[in-house]
Amino acid sequence: MEKILLVEDDSSIILGIKYSLEQEGFYVDIAKTLNIARDFIKDNNYSLLLLDINLPDGNGYDFCNEIRGNSDVGIIFLTACDEEVNIVMGLDIGGDDYITKPFRVRELISRINAVIRRKKKLINYEEKKILKFDDLKIDTLAMKVLKKGEEIILTSSEYKLLLLFINNFDITLTREVILDKLWDDSGEFVNDNTLSVYIKRLRRKIEDDPSNPKYIITIRGLGYKWQCRRSED
């Protein structure tokens, strides 16, 4: 169940929004002041905040800035301020959407779902971007490899070989398969002797003890296998 925090001081608006969202399966907490909202945020993990601009103890814009200092939670502004300058300000400081009062409930729900979907896609994207294996970290977008926090410089062929292994966890890759992949991906000639050199150099860079590897394991008579499972954190 997605949790939403509604930061609003108008009781009639609160009643209508809370009822409608709960009918859609959302869990809704209510904060009529920013101080109450801060307490809720400390103790809960919300998918989205619905944030009014003018509140008894402060300004929704300032609160958004405060939240964006340490959180990427979805934020939709709900306000009667419909001037373009207010809308632009709300989006520029980190709001994900801006809905002016009065609004249709179905439109609000549609926008809530859209923001939550975007946030989930972003989280999944960020998780896929960074791959961690014990003390090894691969940033697949920046094409960087770090060992114990220090960047390792790999050639393009070494990097492609590394990705080939980690994308085939616990699968034995024959030398023929590896050669075919390196040839297809790089367009350069890679023979059996060159492959041995690549693997030796890659082990020297990523392994603590290349003669007793924990990442790239030799399967005698068959080929090689990446046997280190991906870390969760």
mmCIF file with all atom_site columns, C-alpha atoms in Angstrom:
data_model
loop_
_atom_site.group_PDB
_atom_site.id
_atom_site.type_symbol
_atom_site.label_atom_id
_atom_site.label_alt_id
_atom_site.label_comp_id
_atom_site.label_asym_id
_atom_site.label_entity_id
_atom_site.label_seq_id
_atom_site.pdbx_PDB_ins_code
_atom_site.Cartn_x
_atom_site.Cartn_y
_atom_site.Cartn_z
_atom_site.occupancy
_atom_site.B_iso_or_equiv
_atom_site.pdbx_formal_charge
_atom_site.auth_seq_id
_atom_site.auth_comp_id
_atom_site.auth_asym_id
_atom_site.auth_atom_id
_atom_site.pdbx_PDB_model_num
ATOM 1   C CA . MET A 1 1   ? 0.000   0.000   0.000   1.00 0.00 ? 1   MET A CA 1
ATOM 2   C CA . GLU A 1 2   ? 1.396   3.394   -1.041  1.00 0.00 ? 2   GLU A CA 1
ATOM 3   C CA . LYS A 1 3   ? 1.591   5.890   1.825   1.00 0.00 ? 3   LYS A CA 1
ATOM 4   C CA . ILE A 1 4   ? 0.759   9.548   1.227   1.00 0.00 ? 4   ILE A CA 1
ATOM 5   C CA . LEU A 1 5   ? 1.181   12.501  3.574   1.00 0.00 ? 5   LEU A CA 1
ATOM 6   C CA . LEU A 1 6   ? -1.366  15.273  3.017   1.00 0.00 ? 6   LEU A CA 1
ATOM 7   C CA . VAL A 1 7   ? -0.068  18.580  4.397   1.00 0.00 ? 7   VAL A CA 1
ATOM 8   C CA . GLU A 1 8   ? -3.165  20.780  4.405   1.00 0.00 ? 8   GLU A CA 1
ATOM 9   C CA . ASP A 1 9   ? -5.024  22.881  6.995   1.00 0.00 ? 9   ASP A CA 1
ATOM 10  C CA . ASP A 1 10  ? -8.451  23.142  5.336   1.00 0.00 ? 10  ASP A CA 1
ATOM 11  C CA . SER A 1 11  ? -10.660 20.499  6.986   1.00 0.00 ? 11  SER A CA 1
ATOM 12  C CA . SER A 1 12  ? -13.163 20.307  4.119   1.00 0.00 ? 12  SER A CA 1
ATOM 13  C CA . ILE A 1 13  ? -10.409 19.659  1.566   1.00 0.00 ? 13  ILE A CA 1
ATOM 14  C CA . ILE A 1 14  ? -8.761  17.133  3.885   1.00 0.00 ? 14  ILE A CA 1
ATOM 15  C CA . LEU A 1 15  ? -11.999 15.163  4.256   1.00 0.00 ? 15  LEU A CA 1
ATOM 16  C CA . GLY A 1 16  ? -12.611 14.916  0.515   1.00 0.00 ? 16  GLY A CA 1
ATOM 17  C CA . ILE A 1 17  ? -9.030  14.024  -0.452  1.00 0.00 ? 17  ILE A CA 1
ATOM 18  C CA . LYS A 1 18  ? -8.522  11.496  2.338   1.00 0.00 ? 18  LYS A CA 1
ATOM 19  C CA . TYR A 1 19  ? -11.768 9.678   1.523   1.00 0.00 ? 19  TYR A CA 1
ATOM 20  C CA . SER A 1 20  ? -11.078 9.591   -2.228  1.00 0.00 ? 20  SER A CA 1
ATOM 21  C CA . LEU A 1 21  ? -7.499  8.366   -1.856  1.00 0.00 ? 21  LEU A CA 1
ATOM 22  C CA . GLU A 1 22  ? -8.417  5.674   0.654   1.00 0.00 ? 22  GLU A CA 1
ATOM 23  C CA . GLN A 1 23  ? -11.082 4.448   -1.773  1.00 0.00 ? 23  GLN A CA 1
ATOM 24  C CA . GLU A 1 24  ? -8.251  4.020   -4.301  1.00 0.00 ? 24  GLU A CA 1
ATOM 25  C CA . GLY A 1 25  ? -6.202  1.928   -1.872  1.00 0.00 ? 25  GLY A CA 1
ATOM 26  C CA . PHE A 1 26  ? -3.800  4.581   -0.588  1.00 0.00 ? 26  PHE A CA 1
ATOM 27  C CA . TYR A 1 27  ? -2.902  5.004   3.080   1.00 0.00 ? 27  TYR A CA 1
ATOM 28  C CA . VAL A 1 28  ? -3.181  8.695   4.041   1.00 0.00 ? 28  VAL A CA 1
ATOM 29  C CA . ASP A 1 29  ? -1.714  10.604  6.995   1.00 0.00 ? 29  ASP A CA 1
ATOM 30  C CA . ILE A 1 30  ? -2.842  14.168  7.705   1.00 0.00 ? 30  ILE A CA 1
ATOM 31  C CA . ALA A 1 31  ? -0.641  17.042  8.876   1.00 0.00 ? 31  ALA A CA 1
ATOM 32  C CA . LYS A 1 32  ? -2.278  20.456  9.382   1.00 0.00 ? 32  LYS A CA 1
ATOM 33  C CA . THR A 1 33  ? 1.040   22.138  10.143  1.00 0.00 ? 33  THR A CA 1
ATOM 34  C CA . LEU A 1 34  ? 4.607   21.803  8.926   1.00 0.00 ? 34  LEU A CA 1
ATOM 35  C CA . ASN A 1 35  ? 5.831   20.795  12.377  1.00 0.00 ? 35  ASN A CA 1
ATOM 36  C CA . ILE A 1 36  ? 3.392   17.885  12.421  1.00 0.00 ? 36  ILE A CA 1
ATOM 37  C CA . ALA A 1 37  ? 4.512   16.993  8.881   1.00 0.00 ? 37  ALA A CA 1
ATOM 38  C CA . ARG A 1 38  ? 8.151   16.910  10.014  1.00 0.00 ? 38  ARG A CA 1
ATOM 39  C CA . ASP A 1 39  ? 7.275   14.467  12.803  1.00 0.00 ? 39  ASP A CA 1
ATOM 40  C CA . PHE A 1 40  ? 5.403   12.209  10.369  1.00 0.00 ? 40  PHE A CA 1
ATOM 41  C CA . ILE A 1 41  ? 8.278   12.227  7.867   1.00 0.00 ? 41  ILE A CA 1
ATOM 42  C CA . LYS A 1 42  ? 10.805  11.271  10.560  1.00 0.00 ? 42  LYS A CA 1
ATOM 43  C CA . ASP A 1 43  ? 8.801   8.176   11.489  1.00 0.00 ? 43  ASP A CA 1
ATOM 44  C CA . ASN A 1 44  ? 7.404   7.078   8.116   1.00 0.00 ? 44  ASN A CA 1
ATOM 45  C CA . ASN A 1 45  ? 8.449   6.269   4.564   1.00 0.00 ? 45  ASN A CA 1
ATOM 46  C CA . TYR A 1 46  ? 6.073   8.035   2.190   1.00 0.00 ? 46  TYR A CA 1
ATOM 47  C CA . SER A 1 47  ? 5.628   7.511   -1.532  1.00 0.00 ? 47  SER A CA 1
ATOM 48  C CA . LEU A 1 48  ? 4.371   11.055  -1.991  1.00 0.00 ? 48  LEU A CA 1
ATOM 49  C CA . LEU A 1 49  ? 3.549   14.342  -0.235  1.00 0.00 ? 49  LEU A CA 1
ATOM 50  C CA . LEU A 1 50  ? 0.545   16.483  -1.145  1.00 0.00 ? 50  LEU A CA 1
ATOM 51  C CA . LEU A 1 51  ? 1.681   19.911  -0.004  1.00 0.00 ? 51  LEU A CA 1
ATOM 52  C CA . ASP A 1 52  ? -0.314  23.116  0.424   1.00 0.00 ? 52  ASP A CA 1
ATOM 53  C CA . ILE A 1 53  ? 1.557   26.416  0.046   1.00 0.00 ? 53  ILE A CA 1
ATOM 54  C CA . ASN A 1 54  ? 0.124   28.585  2.831   1.00 0.00 ? 54  ASN A CA 1
ATOM 55  C CA . LEU A 1 55  ? 0.158   26.811  6.173   1.00 0.00 ? 55  LEU A CA 1
ATOM 56  C CA . PRO A 1 56  ? -0.237  28.117  9.741   1.00 0.00 ? 56  PRO A CA 1
ATOM 57  C CA . ASP A 1 57  ? 3.443   27.760  10.662  1.00 0.00 ? 57  ASP A CA 1
ATOM 58  C CA . GLY A 1 58  ? 5.233   28.295  7.379   1.00 0.00 ? 58  GLY A CA 1
ATOM 59  C CA . ASN A 1 59  ? 5.462   28.161  3.618   1.00 0.00 ? 59  ASN A CA 1
ATOM 60  C CA . GLY A 1 60  ? 5.158   25.052  1.456   1.00 0.00 ? 60  GLY A CA 1
ATOM 61  C CA . TYR A 1 61  ? 7.912   26.259  -0.863  1.00 0.00 ? 61  TYR A CA 1
ATOM 62  C CA . ASP A 1 62  ? 10.384  26.532  2.016   1.00 0.00 ? 62  ASP A CA 1
ATOM 63  C CA . PHE A 1 63  ? 9.300   23.113  3.279   1.00 0.00 ? 63  PHE A CA 1
ATOM 64  C CA . CYS A 1 64  ? 9.890   21.596  -0.172  1.00 0.00 ? 64  CYS A CA 1
ATOM 65  C CA . ASN A 1 65  ? 13.406  23.045  -0.180  1.00 0.00 ? 65  ASN A CA 1
ATOM 66  C CA . GLU A 1 66  ? 13.976  21.569  3.268   1.00 0.00 ? 66  GLU A CA 1
ATOM 67  C CA . ILE A 1 67  ? 12.815  18.113  2.175   1.00 0.00 ? 67  ILE A CA 1
ATOM 68  C CA . ARG A 1 68  ? 14.861  18.164  -1.018  1.00 0.00 ? 68  ARG A CA 1
ATOM 69  C CA . GLY A 1 69  ? 17.983  18.559  1.111   1.00 0.00 ? 69  GLY A CA 1
ATOM 70  C CA . ASN A 1 70  ? 17.828  14.857  1.978   1.00 0.00 ? 70  ASN A CA 1
ATOM 71  C CA . SER A 1 71  ? 14.917  13.178  0.193   1.00 0.00 ? 71  SER A CA 1
ATOM 72  C CA . ASP A 1 72  ? 13.634  12.470  -3.333  1.00 0.00 ? 72  ASP A CA 1
ATOM 73  C CA . VAL A 1 73  ? 10.089  11.689  -2.158  1.00 0.00 ? 73  VAL A CA 1
ATOM 74  C CA . GLY A 1 74  ? 7.420   12.698  -4.661  1.00 0.00 ? 74  GLY A CA 1
ATOM 75  C CA . ILE A 1 75  ? 5.900   16.137  -3.997  1.00 0.00 ? 75  ILE A CA 1
ATOM 76  C CA . ILE A 1 76  ? 2.724   17.564  -5.529  1.00 0.00 ? 76  ILE A CA 1
ATOM 77  C CA . PHE A 1 77  ? 1.767   21.108  -4.607  1.00 0.00 ? 77  PHE A CA 1
ATOM 78  C CA . LEU A 1 78  ? -1.933  21.768  -3.943  1.00 0.00 ? 78  LEU A CA 1
ATOM 79  C CA . THR A 1 79  ? -2.714  25.468  -3.927  1.00 0.00 ? 79  THR A CA 1
ATOM 80  C CA . ALA A 1 80  ? -5.086  28.221  -4.982  1.00 0.00 ? 80  ALA A CA 1
ATOM 81  C CA . CYS A 1 81  ? -2.102  30.197  -6.369  1.00 0.00 ? 81  CYS A CA 1
ATOM 82  C CA . ASP A 1 82  ? -2.547  29.670  -10.091 1.00 0.00 ? 82  ASP A CA 1
ATOM 83  C CA . GLU A 1 83  ? -0.218  32.347  -11.448 1.00 0.00 ? 83  GLU A CA 1
ATOM 84  C CA . GLU A 1 84  ? 2.510   31.057  -13.739 1.00 0.00 ? 84  GLU A CA 1
ATOM 85  C CA . VAL A 1 85  ? 5.296   32.443  -11.539 1.00 0.00 ? 85  VAL A CA 1
ATOM 86  C CA . ASN A 1 86  ? 4.043   30.363  -8.587  1.00 0.00 ? 86  ASN A CA 1
ATOM 87  C CA . ILE A 1 87  ? 3.774   27.193  -10.657 1.00 0.00 ? 87  ILE A CA 1
ATOM 88  C CA . VAL A 1 88  ? 7.260   27.652  -12.120 1.00 0.00 ? 88  VAL A CA 1
ATOM 89  C CA . MET A 1 89  ? 8.705   28.323  -8.655  1.00 0.00 ? 89  MET A CA 1
ATOM 90  C CA . GLY A 1 90  ? 7.133   25.173  -7.254  1.00 0.00 ? 90  GLY A CA 1
ATOM 91  C CA . LEU A 1 91  ? 8.560   23.006  -10.018 1.00 0.00 ? 91  LEU A CA 1
ATOM 92  C CA . ASP A 1 92  ? 11.969  24.689  -10.009 1.00 0.00 ? 92  ASP A CA 1
ATOM 93  C CA . ILE A 1 93  ? 12.548  24.054  -6.288  1.00 0.00 ? 93  ILE A CA 1
ATOM 94  C CA . GLY A 1 94  ? 11.863  20.342  -6.642  1.00 0.00 ? 94  GLY A CA 1
ATOM 95  C CA . GLY A 1 95  ? 8.124   19.798  -6.882  1.00 0.00 ? 95  GLY A CA 1
ATOM 96  C CA . ASP A 1 96  ? 7.090   16.942  -9.175  1.00 0.00 ? 96  ASP A CA 1
ATOM 97  C CA . ASP A 1 97  ? 3.715   18.438  -10.050 1.00 0.00 ? 97  ASP A CA 1
ATOM 98  C CA . TYR A 1 98  ? 1.477   21.401  -9.223  1.00 0.00 ? 98  TYR A CA 1
ATOM 99  C CA . ILE A 1 99  ? -2.324  21.298  -9.032  1.00 0.00 ? 99  ILE A CA 1
ATOM 100 C CA . THR A 1 100 ? -4.428  24.403  -8.496  1.00 0.00 ? 100 THR A CA 1
ATOM 101 C CA . LYS A 1 101 ? -7.612  24.443  -6.426  1.00 0.00 ? 101 LYS A CA 1
ATOM 102 C CA . PRO A 1 102 ? -10.354 23.631  -7.158  1.00 0.00 ? 102 PRO A CA 1
ATOM 103 C CA . PHE A 1 103 ? -9.423  20.387  -8.900  1.00 0.00 ? 103 PHE A CA 1
ATOM 104 C CA . ARG A 1 104 ? -11.123 17.202  -9.994  1.00 0.00 ? 104 ARG A CA 1
ATOM 105 C CA . VAL A 1 105 ? -10.459 14.221  -7.753  1.00 0.00 ? 105 VAL A CA 1
ATOM 106 C CA . ARG A 1 106 ? -9.871  11.868  -10.714 1.00 0.00 ? 106 ARG A CA 1
ATOM 107 C CA . GLU A 1 107 ? -7.246  14.251  -12.102 1.00 0.00 ? 107 GLU A CA 1
ATOM 108 C CA . LEU A 1 108 ? -5.516  14.367  -8.711  1.00 0.00 ? 108 LEU A CA 1
ATOM 109 C CA . ILE A 1 109 ? -5.438  10.574  -8.463  1.00 0.00 ? 109 ILE A CA 1
ATOM 110 C CA . SER A 1 110 ? -4.118  10.276  -12.019 1.00 0.00 ? 110 SER A CA 1
ATOM 111 C CA . ARG A 1 111 ? -1.299  12.722  -11.286 1.00 0.00 ? 111 ARG A CA 1
ATOM 112 C CA . ILE A 1 112 ? -0.461  10.984  -8.011  1.00 0.00 ? 112 ILE A CA 1
ATOM 113 C CA . ASN A 1 113 ? -0.134  7.657   -9.817  1.00 0.00 ? 113 ASN A CA 1
ATOM 114 C CA . ALA A 1 114 ? 2.003   9.255   -12.542 1.00 0.00 ? 114 ALA A CA 1
ATOM 115 C CA . VAL A 1 115 ? 4.461   10.750  -10.027 1.00 0.00 ? 115 VAL A CA 1
ATOM 116 C CA . ILE A 1 116 ? 4.724   7.494   -8.068  1.00 0.00 ? 116 ILE A CA 1
ATOM 117 C CA . ARG A 1 117 ? 5.386   5.544   -11.293 1.00 0.00 ? 117 ARG A CA 1
ATOM 118 C CA . ARG A 1 118 ? 8.126   7.975   -12.332 1.00 0.00 ? 118 ARG A CA 1
ATOM 119 C CA . LYS A 1 119 ? 9.783   7.762   -8.929  1.00 0.00 ? 119 LYS A CA 1
ATOM 120 C CA . LYS A 1 120 ? 9.759   3.961   -8.993  1.00 0.00 ? 120 LYS A CA 1
ATOM 121 C CA . LYS A 1 121 ? 11.279  3.904   -12.481 1.00 0.00 ? 121 LYS A CA 1
ATOM 122 C CA . LEU A 1 122 ? 13.993  6.287   -11.333 1.00 0.00 ? 122 LEU A CA 1
ATOM 123 C CA . ILE A 1 123 ? 14.782  4.134   -8.299  1.00 0.00 ? 123 ILE A CA 1
ATOM 124 C CA . ASN A 1 124 ? 14.983  0.996   -10.455 1.00 0.00 ? 124 ASN A CA 1
ATOM 125 C CA . TYR A 1 125 ? 17.164  2.844   -12.941 1.00 0.00 ? 125 TYR A CA 1
ATOM 126 C CA . GLU A 1 126 ? 19.573  3.994   -10.243 1.00 0.00 ? 126 GLU A CA 1
ATOM 127 C CA . GLU A 1 127 ? 19.755  0.502   -8.760  1.00 0.00 ? 127 GLU A CA 1
ATOM 128 C CA . LYS A 1 128 ? 20.600  -1.004  -12.148 1.00 0.00 ? 128 LYS A CA 1
ATOM 129 C CA . LYS A 1 129 ? 23.228  1.641   -12.806 1.00 0.00 ? 129 LYS A CA 1
ATOM 130 C CA . ILE A 1 130 ? 25.433  0.580   -9.872  1.00 0.00 ? 130 ILE A CA 1
ATOM 131 C CA . LEU A 1 131 ? 26.526  -3.050  -9.564  1.00 0.00 ? 131 LEU A CA 1
ATOM 132 C CA . LYS A 1 132 ? 28.309  -4.137  -6.387  1.00 0.00 ? 132 LYS A CA 1
ATOM 133 C CA . PHE A 1 133 ? 30.277  -7.314  -5.762  1.00 0.00 ? 133 PHE A CA 1
ATOM 134 C CA . ASP A 1 134 ? 32.007  -7.403  -2.359  1.00 0.00 ? 134 ASP A CA 1
ATOM 135 C CA . ASP A 1 135 ? 34.658  -4.661  -2.598  1.00 0.00 ? 135 ASP A CA 1
ATOM 136 C CA . LEU A 1 136 ? 34.080  -4.114  -6.329  1.00 0.00 ? 136 LEU A CA 1
ATOM 137 C CA . LYS A 1 137 ? 31.640  -1.500  -7.703  1.00 0.00 ? 137 LYS A CA 1
ATOM 138 C CA . ILE A 1 138 ? 30.756  -0.991  -11.371 1.00 0.00 ? 138 ILE A CA 1
ATOM 139 C CA . ASP A 1 139 ? 28.973  2.170   -12.510 1.00 0.00 ? 139 ASP A CA 1
ATOM 140 C CA . THR A 1 140 ? 27.602  1.012   -15.853 1.00 0.00 ? 140 THR A CA 1
ATOM 141 C CA . LEU A 1 141 ? 26.553  4.491   -17.001 1.00 0.00 ? 141 LEU A CA 1
ATOM 142 C CA . ALA A 1 142 ? 29.784  6.267   -16.169 1.00 0.00 ? 142 ALA A CA 1
ATOM 143 C CA . MET A 1 143 ? 31.713  3.135   -17.250 1.00 0.00 ? 143 MET A CA 1
ATOM 144 C CA . LYS A 1 144 ? 33.789  3.263   -14.074 1.00 0.00 ? 144 LYS A CA 1
ATOM 145 C CA . VAL A 1 145 ? 35.065  0.406   -11.939 1.00 0.00 ? 145 VAL A CA 1
ATOM 146 C CA . LEU A 1 146 ? 36.086  0.944   -8.328  1.00 0.00 ? 146 LEU A CA 1
ATOM 147 C CA . LYS A 1 147 ? 37.811  -1.428  -5.942  1.00 0.00 ? 147 LYS A CA 1
ATOM 148 C CA . LYS A 1 148 ? 37.640  -0.510  -2.255  1.00 0.00 ? 148 LYS A CA 1
ATOM 149 C CA . GLY A 1 149 ? 36.604  2.984   -3.321  1.00 0.00 ? 149 GLY A CA 1
ATOM 150 C CA . GLU A 1 150 ? 39.552  3.517   -5.661  1.00 0.00 ? 150 GLU A CA 1
ATOM 151 C CA . GLU A 1 151 ? 38.987  3.722   -9.422  1.00 0.00 ? 151 GLU A CA 1
ATOM 152 C CA . ILE A 1 152 ? 40.517  0.960   -11.532 1.00 0.00 ? 152 ILE A CA 1
ATOM 153 C CA . ILE A 1 153 ? 41.504  1.892   -15.068 1.00 0.00 ? 153 ILE A CA 1
ATOM 154 C CA . LEU A 1 154 ? 40.428  -0.781  -17.549 1.00 0.00 ? 154 LEU A CA 1
ATOM 155 C CA . THR A 1 155 ? 40.898  -0.875  -21.294 1.00 0.00 ? 155 THR A CA 1
ATOM 156 C CA . SER A 1 156 ? 37.699  -1.036  -23.347 1.00 0.00 ? 156 SER A CA 1
ATOM 157 C CA . SER A 1 157 ? 38.236  -4.748  -24.017 1.00 0.00 ? 157 SER A CA 1
ATOM 158 C CA . GLU A 1 158 ? 38.880  -5.482  -20.330 1.00 0.00 ? 158 GLU A CA 1
ATOM 159 C CA . TYR A 1 159 ? 35.712  -3.585  -19.402 1.00 0.00 ? 159 TYR A CA 1
ATOM 160 C CA . LYS A 1 160 ? 33.644  -5.497  -21.977 1.00 0.00 ? 160 LYS A CA 1
ATOM 161 C CA . LEU A 1 161 ? 35.084  -8.749  -20.671 1.00 0.00 ? 161 LEU A CA 1
ATOM 162 C CA . LEU A 1 162 ? 34.164  -7.762  -17.114 1.00 0.00 ? 162 LEU A CA 1
ATOM 163 C CA . LEU A 1 163 ? 30.569  -6.954  -18.127 1.00 0.00 ? 163 LEU A CA 1
ATOM 164 C CA . LEU A 1 164 ? 30.324  -10.235 -20.016 1.00 0.00 ? 164 LEU A CA 1
ATOM 165 C CA . PHE A 1 165 ? 31.249  -12.144 -16.870 1.00 0.00 ? 165 PHE A CA 1
ATOM 166 C CA . ILE A 1 166 ? 29.015  -10.253 -14.418 1.00 0.00 ? 166 ILE A CA 1
ATOM 167 C CA . ASN A 1 167 ? 26.025  -10.512 -16.762 1.00 0.00 ? 167 ASN A CA 1
ATOM 168 C CA . ASN A 1 168 ? 26.454  -14.293 -16.774 1.00 0.00 ? 168 ASN A CA 1
ATOM 169 C CA . PHE A 1 169 ? 26.707  -14.977 -13.052 1.00 0.00 ? 169 PHE A CA 1
ATOM 170 C CA . ASP A 1 170 ? 27.517  -18.592 -12.183 1.00 0.00 ? 170 ASP A CA 1
ATOM 171 C CA . ILE A 1 171 ? 27.489  -19.618 -15.846 1.00 0.00 ? 171 ILE A CA 1
ATOM 172 C CA . THR A 1 172 ? 30.566  -21.275 -17.300 1.00 0.00 ? 172 THR A CA 1
ATOM 173 C CA . LEU A 1 173 ? 31.607  -19.428 -20.447 1.00 0.00 ? 173 LEU A CA 1
ATOM 174 C CA . THR A 1 174 ? 33.776  -21.360 -22.865 1.00 0.00 ? 174 THR A CA 1
ATOM 175 C CA . ARG A 1 175 ? 36.720  -19.613 -24.452 1.00 0.00 ? 175 ARG A CA 1
ATOM 176 C CA . GLU A 1 176 ? 34.923  -19.877 -27.806 1.00 0.00 ? 176 GLU A CA 1
ATOM 177 C CA . VAL A 1 177 ? 31.853  -18.045 -26.469 1.00 0.00 ? 177 VAL A CA 1
ATOM 178 C CA . ILE A 1 178 ? 34.004  -15.324 -24.897 1.00 0.00 ? 178 ILE A CA 1
ATOM 179 C CA . LEU A 1 179 ? 36.008  -14.886 -28.103 1.00 0.00 ? 179 LEU A CA 1
ATOM 180 C CA . ASP A 1 180 ? 32.818  -14.614 -30.159 1.00 0.00 ? 180 ASP A CA 1
ATOM 181 C CA . LYS A 1 181 ? 31.405  -11.988 -27.805 1.00 0.00 ? 181 LYS A CA 1
ATOM 182 C CA . LEU A 1 182 ? 34.542  -9.889  -27.708 1.00 0.00 ? 182 LEU A CA 1
ATOM 183 C CA . TRP A 1 183 ? 34.830  -10.077 -31.496 1.00 0.00 ? 183 TRP A CA 1
ATOM 184 C CA . ASP A 1 184 ? 31.166  -9.127  -32.001 1.00 0.00 ? 184 ASP A CA 1
ATOM 185 C CA . ASP A 1 185 ? 31.209  -6.281  -29.495 1.00 0.00 ? 185 ASP A CA 1
ATOM 186 C CA . SER A 1 186 ? 34.546  -4.677  -30.240 1.00 0.00 ? 186 SER A CA 1
ATOM 187 C CA . GLY A 1 187 ? 34.999  -5.367  -33.924 1.00 0.00 ? 187 GLY A CA 1
ATOM 188 C CA . GLU A 1 188 ? 38.682  -6.088  -33.316 1.00 0.00 ? 188 GLU A CA 1
ATOM 189 C CA . PHE A 1 189 ? 40.517  -9.342  -33.742 1.00 0.00 ? 189 PHE A CA 1
ATOM 190 C CA . VAL A 1 190 ? 40.794  -11.293 -30.490 1.00 0.00 ? 190 VAL A CA 1
ATOM 191 C CA . ASN A 1 191 ? 42.502  -14.663 -30.601 1.00 0.00 ? 191 ASN A CA 1
ATOM 192 C CA . ASP A 1 192 ? 43.012  -17.302 -27.938 1.00 0.00 ? 192 ASP A CA 1
ATOM 193 C CA . ASN A 1 193 ? 46.355  -15.936 -26.774 1.00 0.00 ? 193 ASN A CA 1
ATOM 194 C CA . THR A 1 194 ? 44.961  -12.396 -26.548 1.00 0.00 ? 194 THR A CA 1
ATOM 195 C CA . LEU A 1 195 ? 42.046  -13.642 -24.436 1.00 0.00 ? 195 LEU A CA 1
ATOM 196 C CA . SER A 1 196 ? 44.473  -15.242 -21.972 1.00 0.00 ? 196 SER A CA 1
ATOM 197 C CA . VAL A 1 197 ? 46.269  -11.911 -21.662 1.00 0.00 ? 197 VAL A CA 1
ATOM 198 C CA . TYR A 1 198 ? 42.970  -10.028 -21.121 1.00 0.00 ? 198 TYR A CA 1
ATOM 199 C CA . ILE A 1 199 ? 41.875  -12.395 -18.367 1.00 0.00 ? 199 ILE A CA 1
ATOM 200 C CA . LYS A 1 200 ? 45.274  -12.289 -16.694 1.00 0.00 ? 200 LYS A CA 1
ATOM 201 C CA . ARG A 1 201 ? 45.340  -8.477  -16.733 1.00 0.00 ? 201 ARG A CA 1
ATOM 202 C CA . LEU A 1 202 ? 41.732  -8.195  -15.554 1.00 0.00 ? 202 LEU A CA 1
ATOM 203 C CA . ARG A 1 203 ? 42.387  -10.543 -12.649 1.00 0.00 ? 203 ARG A CA 1
ATOM 204 C CA . ARG A 1 204 ? 45.454  -8.548  -11.708 1.00 0.00 ? 204 ARG A CA 1
ATOM 205 C CA . LYS A 1 205 ? 43.327  -5.411  -11.479 1.00 0.00 ? 205 LYS A CA 1
ATOM 206 C CA . ILE A 1 206 ? 40.220  -6.688  -9.682  1.00 0.00 ? 206 ILE A CA 1
ATOM 207 C CA . GLU A 1 207 ? 41.412  -9.639  -7.584  1.00 0.00 ? 207 GLU A CA 1
ATOM 208 C CA . ASP A 1 208 ? 43.125  -9.377  -4.187  1.00 0.00 ? 208 ASP A CA 1
ATOM 209 C CA . ASP A 1 209 ? 45.115  -12.475 -5.082  1.00 0.00 ? 209 ASP A CA 1
ATOM 210 C CA . PRO A 1 210 ? 45.110  -13.141 -8.866  1.00 0.00 ? 210 PRO A CA 1
ATOM 211 C CA . SER A 1 211 ? 46.605  -16.597 -8.328  1.00 0.00 ? 211 SER A CA 1
ATOM 212 C CA . ASN A 1 212 ? 43.651  -17.488 -6.076  1.00 0.00 ? 212 ASN A CA 1
ATOM 213 C CA . PRO A 1 213 ? 40.756  -15.553 -7.659  1.00 0.00 ? 213 PRO A CA 1
ATOM 214 C CA . LYS A 1 214 ? 37.347  -15.059 -6.058  1.00 0.00 ? 214 LYS A CA 1
ATOM 215 C CA . TYR A 1 215 ? 35.683  -13.329 -9.001  1.00 0.00 ? 215 TYR A CA 1
ATOM 216 C CA . ILE A 1 216 ? 36.792  -14.985 -12.257 1.00 0.00 ? 216 ILE A CA 1
ATOM 217 C CA . ILE A 1 217 ? 37.189  -18.703 -11.667 1.00 0.00 ? 217 ILE A CA 1
ATOM 218 C CA . THR A 1 218 ? 38.846  -21.108 -14.103 1.00 0.00 ? 218 THR A CA 1
ATOM 219 C CA . ILE A 1 219 ? 36.726  -24.177 -14.861 1.00 0.00 ? 219 ILE A CA 1
ATOM 220 C CA . ARG A 1 220 ? 39.428  -26.531 -15.993 1.00 0.00 ? 220 ARG A CA 1
ATOM 221 C CA . GLY A 1 221 ? 38.908  -27.907 -19.490 1.00 0.00 ? 221 GLY A CA 1
ATOM 222 C CA . LEU A 1 222 ? 35.794  -25.790 -20.036 1.00 0.00 ? 222 LEU A CA 1
ATOM 223 C CA . GLY A 1 223 ? 36.362  -22.058 -19.576 1.00 0.00 ? 223 GLY A CA 1
ATOM 224 C CA . TYR A 1 224 ? 35.688  -19.394 -16.945 1.00 0.00 ? 224 TYR A CA 1
ATOM 225 C CA . LYS A 1 225 ? 32.912  -18.425 -14.567 1.00 0.00 ? 225 LYS A CA 1
ATOM 226 C CA . TRP A 1 226 ? 32.021  -15.311 -12.524 1.00 0.00 ? 226 TRP A CA 1
ATOM 227 C CA . GLN A 1 227 ? 31.056  -16.759 -9.166  1.00 0.00 ? 227 GLN A CA 1
ATOM 228 C CA . CYS A 1 228 ? 30.709  -13.704 -6.912  1.00 0.00 ? 228 CYS A CA 1
ATOM 229 C CA . ARG A 1 229 ? 27.052  -12.920 -6.191  1.00 0.00 ? 229 ARG A CA 1
ATOM 230 C CA . ARG A 1 230 ? 25.901  -9.302  -6.485  1.00 0.00 ? 230 ARG A CA 1
ATOM 231 C CA . SER A 1 231 ? 25.754  -7.416  -3.164  1.00 0.00 ? 231 SER A CA 1
ATOM 232 C CA . GLU A 1 232 ? 22.383  -6.051  -2.072  1.00 0.00 ? 232 GLU A CA 1
ATOM 233 C CA . ASP A 1 233 ? 23.597  -2.714  -0.645  1.00 0.00 ? 233 ASP A CA 1
#
